Amino acid sequence: QVQLVESGGGLVQPGGSLRLSCSASGTISWIYGMGWYRQAPGKQRELVAVLPKGGTSTISDSVKGRFTISGDGANAYLQMNSLKPEDTAGYYCDAYTNTGWGKRRSDYWGQGTQVTVSS
């Protein structure tokens, strides 16, 4: 069993930066990788970035060159630079194991952390 808690969201001006954190607890050894999803009102959920354990990250085209995913122990981070209004969304951390993405599989996404980009 793995529990995930997101933090670091907030209100930022266009062009600004935020660093989101995802803290994992529980059976950490189950985790093969971690990733970040986001969902804006009226839009489908989007996989933003993935970091496999011991592997190379993948970044979605919509944020490539601006966002970076990294990990440190039981934590995953999403560094967001050059933020745009269209980045406004709820951001959700997920982890995958042998059974797949936990939150995606259960379709329970929890609170997430809200990012709002506005002047």
JSON list of C-alpha atoms in Angstrom, two decimals:
[
{"chain": "A", "resi": 1, "resn": "GLN", "atom": "CA", "xyz": [0.00, 0.00, 0.00]},
{"chain": "A", "resi": 2, "resn": "VAL", "atom": "CA", "xyz": [1.33, 3.41, -1.05]},
{"chain": "A", "resi": 3, "resn": "GLN", "atom": "CA", "xyz": [0.05, 6.79, 0.02]},
{"chain": "A", "resi": 4, "resn": "LEU", "atom": "CA", "xyz": [0.85, 9.96, -1.91]},
{"chain": "A", "resi": 5, "resn": "VAL", "atom": "CA", "xyz": [0.59, 13.58, -0.80]},
{"chain": "A", "resi": 6, "resn": "GLU", "atom": "CA", "xyz": [1.05, 16.50, -3.17]},
{"chain": "A", "resi": 7, "resn": "SER", "atom": "CA", "xyz": [2.08, 20.00, -2.15]},
{"chain": "A", "resi": 8, "resn": "GLY", "atom": "CA", "xyz": [3.61, 23.17, -3.53]},
{"chain": "A", "resi": 9, "resn": "GLY", "atom": "CA", "xyz": [0.83, 24.58, -5.67]},
{"chain": "A", "resi": 10, "resn": "GLY", "atom": "CA", "xyz": [-0.31, 28.15, -5.55]},
{"chain": "A", "resi": 11, "resn": "LEU", "atom": "CA", "xyz": [-0.97, 31.34, -7.46]},
{"chain": "A", "resi": 12, "resn": "VAL", "atom": "CA", "xyz": [1.81, 32.55, -9.73]},
{"chain": "A", "resi": 13, "resn": "GLN", "atom": "CA", "xyz": [2.12, 35.15, -12.48]},
{"chain": "A", "resi": 14, "resn": "PRO", "atom": "CA", "xyz": [2.72, 34.15, -16.10]},
{"chain": "A", "resi": 15, "resn": "GLY", "atom": "CA", "xyz": [6.41, 33.46, -16.61]},
{"chain": "A", "resi": 16, "resn": "GLY", "atom": "CA", "xyz": [6.86, 32.50, -12.99]},
{"chain": "A", "resi": 17, "resn": "SER", "atom": "CA", "xyz": [7.95, 29.23, -11.43]},
{"chain": "A", "resi": 18, "resn": "LEU", "atom": "CA", "xyz": [6.66, 26.68, -8.95]},
{"chain": "A", "resi": 19, "resn": "ARG", "atom": "CA", "xyz": [8.08, 23.46, -7.57]},
{"chain": "A", "resi": 20, "resn": "LEU", "atom": "CA", "xyz": [5.58, 20.73, -6.74]},
{"chain": "A", "resi": 21, "resn": "SER", "atom": "CA", "xyz": [6.40, 17.93, -4.33]},
{"chain": "A", "resi": 22, "resn": "CYS", "atom": "CA", "xyz": [4.98, 14.45, -4.02]},
{"chain": "A", "resi": 23, "resn": "SER", "atom": "CA", "xyz": [5.75, 12.50, -0.87]},
{"chain": "A", "resi": 24, "resn": "ALA", "atom": "CA", "xyz": [5.20, 8.75, -0.87]},
{"chain": "A", "resi": 25, "resn": "SER", "atom": "CA", "xyz": [4.74, 6.61, 2.20]},
{"chain": "A", "resi": 26, "resn": "GLY", "atom": "CA", "xyz": [3.84, 3.02, 2.89]},
{"chain": "A", "resi": 27, "resn": "THR", "atom": "CA", "xyz": [5.39, 0.17, 0.93]},
{"chain": "A", "resi": 28, "resn": "ILE", "atom": "CA", "xyz": [7.85, 2.27, -1.04]},
{"chain": "A", "resi": 29, "resn": "SER", "atom": "CA", "xyz": [9.56, -0.81, -2.45]},
{"chain": "A", "resi": 30, "resn": "TRP", "atom": "CA", "xyz": [6.47, -1.43, -4.60]},
{"chain": "A", "resi": 31, "resn": "ILE", "atom": "CA", "xyz": [7.10, 1.73, -6.61]},
{"chain": "A", "resi": 32, "resn": "TYR", "atom": "CA", "xyz": [8.67, 1.31, -10.04]},
{"chain": "A", "resi": 33, "resn": "GLY", "atom": "CA", "xyz": [8.26, 4.93, -11.02]},
{"chain": "A", "resi": 34, "resn": "MET", "atom": "CA", "xyz": [6.36, 8.11, -10.37]},
{"chain": "A", "resi": 35, "resn": "GLY", "atom": "CA", "xyz": [4.62, 10.70, -12.47]},
{"chain": "A", "resi": 36, "resn": "TRP", "atom": "CA", "xyz": [2.52, 13.82, -12.54]},
{"chain": "A", "resi": 37, "resn": "TYR", "atom": "CA", "xyz": [-0.93, 14.28, -14.06]},
{"chain": "A", "resi": 38, "resn": "ARG", "atom": "CA", "xyz": [-2.93, 17.45, -14.38]},
{"chain": "A", "resi": 39, "resn": "GLN", "atom": "CA", "xyz": [-6.55, 18.24, -15.11]},
{"chain": "A", "resi": 40, "resn": "ALA", "atom": "CA", "xyz": [-8.08, 21.60, -15.91]},
{"chain": "A", "resi": 41, "resn": "PRO", "atom": "CA", "xyz": [-11.83, 22.22, -15.65]},
{"chain": "A", "resi": 42, "resn": "GLY", "atom": "CA", "xyz": [-13.66, 20.87, -18.68]},
{"chain": "A", "resi": 43, "resn": "LYS", "atom": "CA", "xyz": [-10.57, 19.10, -20.00]},
{"chain": "A", "resi": 44, "resn": "GLN", "atom": "CA", "xyz": [-9.33, 15.53, -19.89]},
{"chain": "A", "resi": 45, "resn": "ARG", "atom": "CA", "xyz": [-6.65, 14.48, -17.46]},
{"chain": "A", "resi": 46, "resn": "GLU", "atom": "CA", "xyz": [-3.19, 14.74, -18.97]},
{"chain": "A", "resi": 47, "resn": "LEU", "atom": "CA", "xyz": [-0.04, 12.84, -18.11]},
{"chain": "A", "resi": 48, "resn": "VAL", "atom": "CA", "xyz": [2.60, 15.54, -17.78]},
{"chain": "A", "resi": 49, "resn": "ALA", "atom": "CA", "xyz": [5.79, 13.76, -16.78]},
{"chain": "A", "resi": 50, "resn": "VAL", "atom": "CA", "xyz": [7.04, 10.30, -15.81]},
{"chain": "A", "resi": 51, "resn": "LEU", "atom": "CA", "xyz": [10.20, 9.24, -14.00]},
{"chain": "A", "resi": 52, "resn": "PRO", "atom": "CA", "xyz": [10.93, 5.51, -13.99]},
{"chain": "A", "resi": 53, "resn": "LYS", "atom": "CA", "xyz": [13.02, 4.20, -11.13]},
{"chain": "A", "resi": 54, "resn": "GLY", "atom": "CA", "xyz": [16.60, 4.36, -12.32]},
{"chain": "A", "resi": 55, "resn": "GLY", "atom": "CA", "xyz": [15.49, 5.57, -15.73]},
{"chain": "A", "resi": 56, "resn": "THR", "atom": "CA", "xyz": [15.17, 8.65, -17.87]},
{"chain": "A", "resi": 57, "resn": "SER", "atom": "CA", "xyz": [12.24, 11.01, -17.55]},
{"chain": "A", "resi": 58, "resn": "THR", "atom": "CA", "xyz": [9.66, 11.64, -20.24]},
{"chain": "A", "resi": 59, "resn": "ILE", "atom": "CA", "xyz": [7.92, 14.98, -20.59]},
{"chain": "A", "resi": 60, "resn": "SER", "atom": "CA", "xyz": [4.73, 15.74, -22.47]},
{"chain": "A", "resi": 61, "resn": "ASP", "atom": "CA", "xyz": [5.00, 17.95, -25.54]},
{"chain": "A", "resi": 62, "resn": "SER", "atom": "CA", "xyz": [2.76, 20.57, -23.96]},
{"chain": "A", "resi": 63, "resn": "VAL", "atom": "CA", "xyz": [5.28, 21.33, -21.21]},
{"chain": "A", "resi": 64, "resn": "LYS", "atom": "CA", "xyz": [8.56, 20.12, -22.72]},
{"chain": "A", "resi": 65, "resn": "GLY", "atom": "CA", "xyz": [11.36, 22.60, -22.19]},
{"chain": "A", "resi": 66, "resn": "ARG", "atom": "CA", "xyz": [9.56, 24.21, -19.27]},
{"chain": "A", "resi": 67, "resn": "PHE", "atom": "CA", "xyz": [8.86, 21.39, -16.79]},
{"chain": "A", "resi": 68, "resn": "THR", "atom": "CA", "xyz": [11.29, 18.93, -15.25]},
{"chain": "A", "resi": 69, "resn": "ILE", "atom": "CA", "xyz": [10.54, 15.87, -13.13]},
{"chain": "A", "resi": 70, "resn": "SER", "atom": "CA", "xyz": [13.02, 14.57, -10.58]},
{"chain": "A", "resi": 71, "resn": "GLY", "atom": "CA", "xyz": [13.07, 12.15, -7.69]},
{"chain": "A", "resi": 72, "resn": "ASP", "atom": "CA", "xyz": [14.84, 11.83, -4.37]},
{"chain": "A", "resi": 73, "resn": "GLY", "atom": "CA", "xyz": [14.13, 8.76, -2.27]},
{"chain": "A", "resi": 74, "resn": "ALA", "atom": "CA", "xyz": [10.40, 8.55, -1.63]},
{"chain": "A", "resi": 75, "resn": "ASN", "atom": "CA", "xyz": [9.74, 11.94, -3.21]},
{"chain": "A", "resi": 76, "resn": "ALA", "atom": "CA", "xyz": [9.00, 13.19, -6.70]},
{"chain": "A", "resi": 77, "resn": "TYR", "atom": "CA", "xyz": [9.23, 16.79, -7.78]},
{"chain": "A", "resi": 78, "resn": "LEU", "atom": "CA", "xyz": [7.88, 18.79, -10.69]},
{"chain": "A", "resi": 79, "resn": "GLN", "atom": "CA", "xyz": [9.82, 21.95, -11.40]},
{"chain": "A", "resi": 80, "resn": "MET", "atom": "CA", "xyz": [7.64, 24.25, -13.48]},
{"chain": "A", "resi": 81, "resn": "ASN", "atom": "CA", "xyz": [9.24, 27.24, -15.17]},
{"chain": "A", "resi": 82, "resn": "SER", "atom": "CA", "xyz": [7.93, 29.80, -17.65]},
{"chain": "A", "resi": 83, "resn": "LEU", "atom": "CA", "xyz": [4.40, 29.10, -16.52]},
{"chain": "A", "resi": 84, "resn": "LYS", "atom": "CA", "xyz": [1.52, 29.96, -18.82]},
{"chain": "A", "resi": 85, "resn": "PRO", "atom": "CA", "xyz": [-2.17, 30.53, -18.04]},
{"chain": "A", "resi": 86, "resn": "GLU", "atom": "CA", "xyz": [-2.98, 27.26, -19.82]},
{"chain": "A", "resi": 87, "resn": "ASP", "atom": "CA", "xyz": [-0.93, 25.45, -17.16]},
{"chain": "A", "resi": 88, "resn": "THR", "atom": "CA", "xyz": [-3.67, 26.27, -14.66]},
{"chain": "A", "resi": 89, "resn": "ALA", "atom": "CA", "xyz": [-4.96, 22.94, -13.38]},
{"chain": "A", "resi": 90, "resn": "GLY", "atom": "CA", "xyz": [-5.11, 20.56, -10.49]},
{"chain": "A", "resi": 91, "resn": "TYR", "atom": "CA", "xyz": [-1.90, 18.58, -10.35]},
{"chain": "A", "resi": 92, "resn": "TYR", "atom": "CA", "xyz": [-1.80, 15.00, -9.10]},
{"chain": "A", "resi": 93, "resn": "CYS", "atom": "CA", "xyz": [1.07, 12.70, -8.31]},
{"chain": "A", "resi": 94, "resn": "ASP", "atom": "CA", "xyz": [0.81, 9.00, -9.09]},
{"chain": "A", "resi": 95, "resn": "ALA", "atom": "CA", "xyz": [3.05, 5.99, -8.69]},
{"chain": "A", "resi": 96, "resn": "TYR", "atom": "CA", "xyz": [3.15, 2.78, -10.65]},
{"chain": "A", "resi": 97, "resn": "THR", "atom": "CA", "xyz": [3.91, -0.71, -9.49]},
{"chain": "A", "resi": 98, "resn": "ASN", "atom": "CA", "xyz": [3.57, -4.16, -11.01]},
{"chain": "A", "resi": 99, "resn": "THR", "atom": "CA", "xyz": [-0.20, -3.58, -11.17]},
{"chain": "A", "resi": 100, "resn": "GLY", "atom": "CA", "xyz": [0.05, -0.25, -12.97]},
{"chain": "A", "resi": 101, "resn": "TRP", "atom": "CA", "xyz": [-0.67, 3.34, -12.01]},
{"chain": "A", "resi": 102, "resn": "GLY", "atom": "CA", "xyz": [-2.31, 3.36, -8.59]},
{"chain": "A", "resi": 103, "resn": "LYS", "atom": "CA", "xyz": [-4.56, 6.41, -8.80]},
{"chain": "A", "resi": 104, "resn": "ARG", "atom": "CA", "xyz": [-5.38, 5.86, -12.46]},
{"chain": "A", "resi": 105, "resn": "ARG", "atom": "CA", "xyz": [-6.36, 2.26, -11.80]},
{"chain": "A", "resi": 106, "resn": "SER", "atom": "CA", "xyz": [-8.57, 3.11, -8.82]},
{"chain": "A", "resi": 107, "resn": "ASP", "atom": "CA", "xyz": [-9.85, 6.35, -10.39]},
{"chain": "A", "resi": 108, "resn": "TYR", "atom": "CA", "xyz": [-9.48, 8.05, -7.03]},
{"chain": "A", "resi": 109, "resn": "TRP", "atom": "CA", "xyz": [-7.20, 11.04, -7.38]},
{"chain": "A", "resi": 110, "resn": "GLY", "atom": "CA", "xyz": [-7.47, 12.69, -3.98]},
{"chain": "A", "resi": 111, "resn": "GLN", "atom": "CA", "xyz": [-6.95, 16.37, -3.35]},
{"chain": "A", "resi": 112, "resn": "GLY", "atom": "CA", "xyz": [-4.00, 17.10, -5.58]},
{"chain": "A", "resi": 113, "resn": "THR", "atom": "CA", "xyz": [-2.49, 20.56, -5.50]},
{"chain": "A", "resi": 114, "resn": "GLN", "atom": "CA", "xyz": [-3.91, 23.51, -7.40]},
{"chain": "A", "resi": 115, "resn": "VAL", "atom": "CA", "xyz": [-1.74, 25.60, -9.71]},
{"chain": "A", "resi": 116, "resn": "THR", "atom": "CA", "xyz": [-3.19, 28.88, -10.93]},
{"chain": "A", "resi": 117, "resn": "VAL", "atom": "CA", "xyz": [-1.27, 31.03, -13.41]},
{"chain": "A", "resi": 118, "resn": "SER", "atom": "CA", "xyz": [-2.75, 34.49, -13.65]},
{"chain": "A", "resi": 119, "resn": "SER", "atom": "CA", "xyz": [-1.76, 38.12, -13.45]}
]
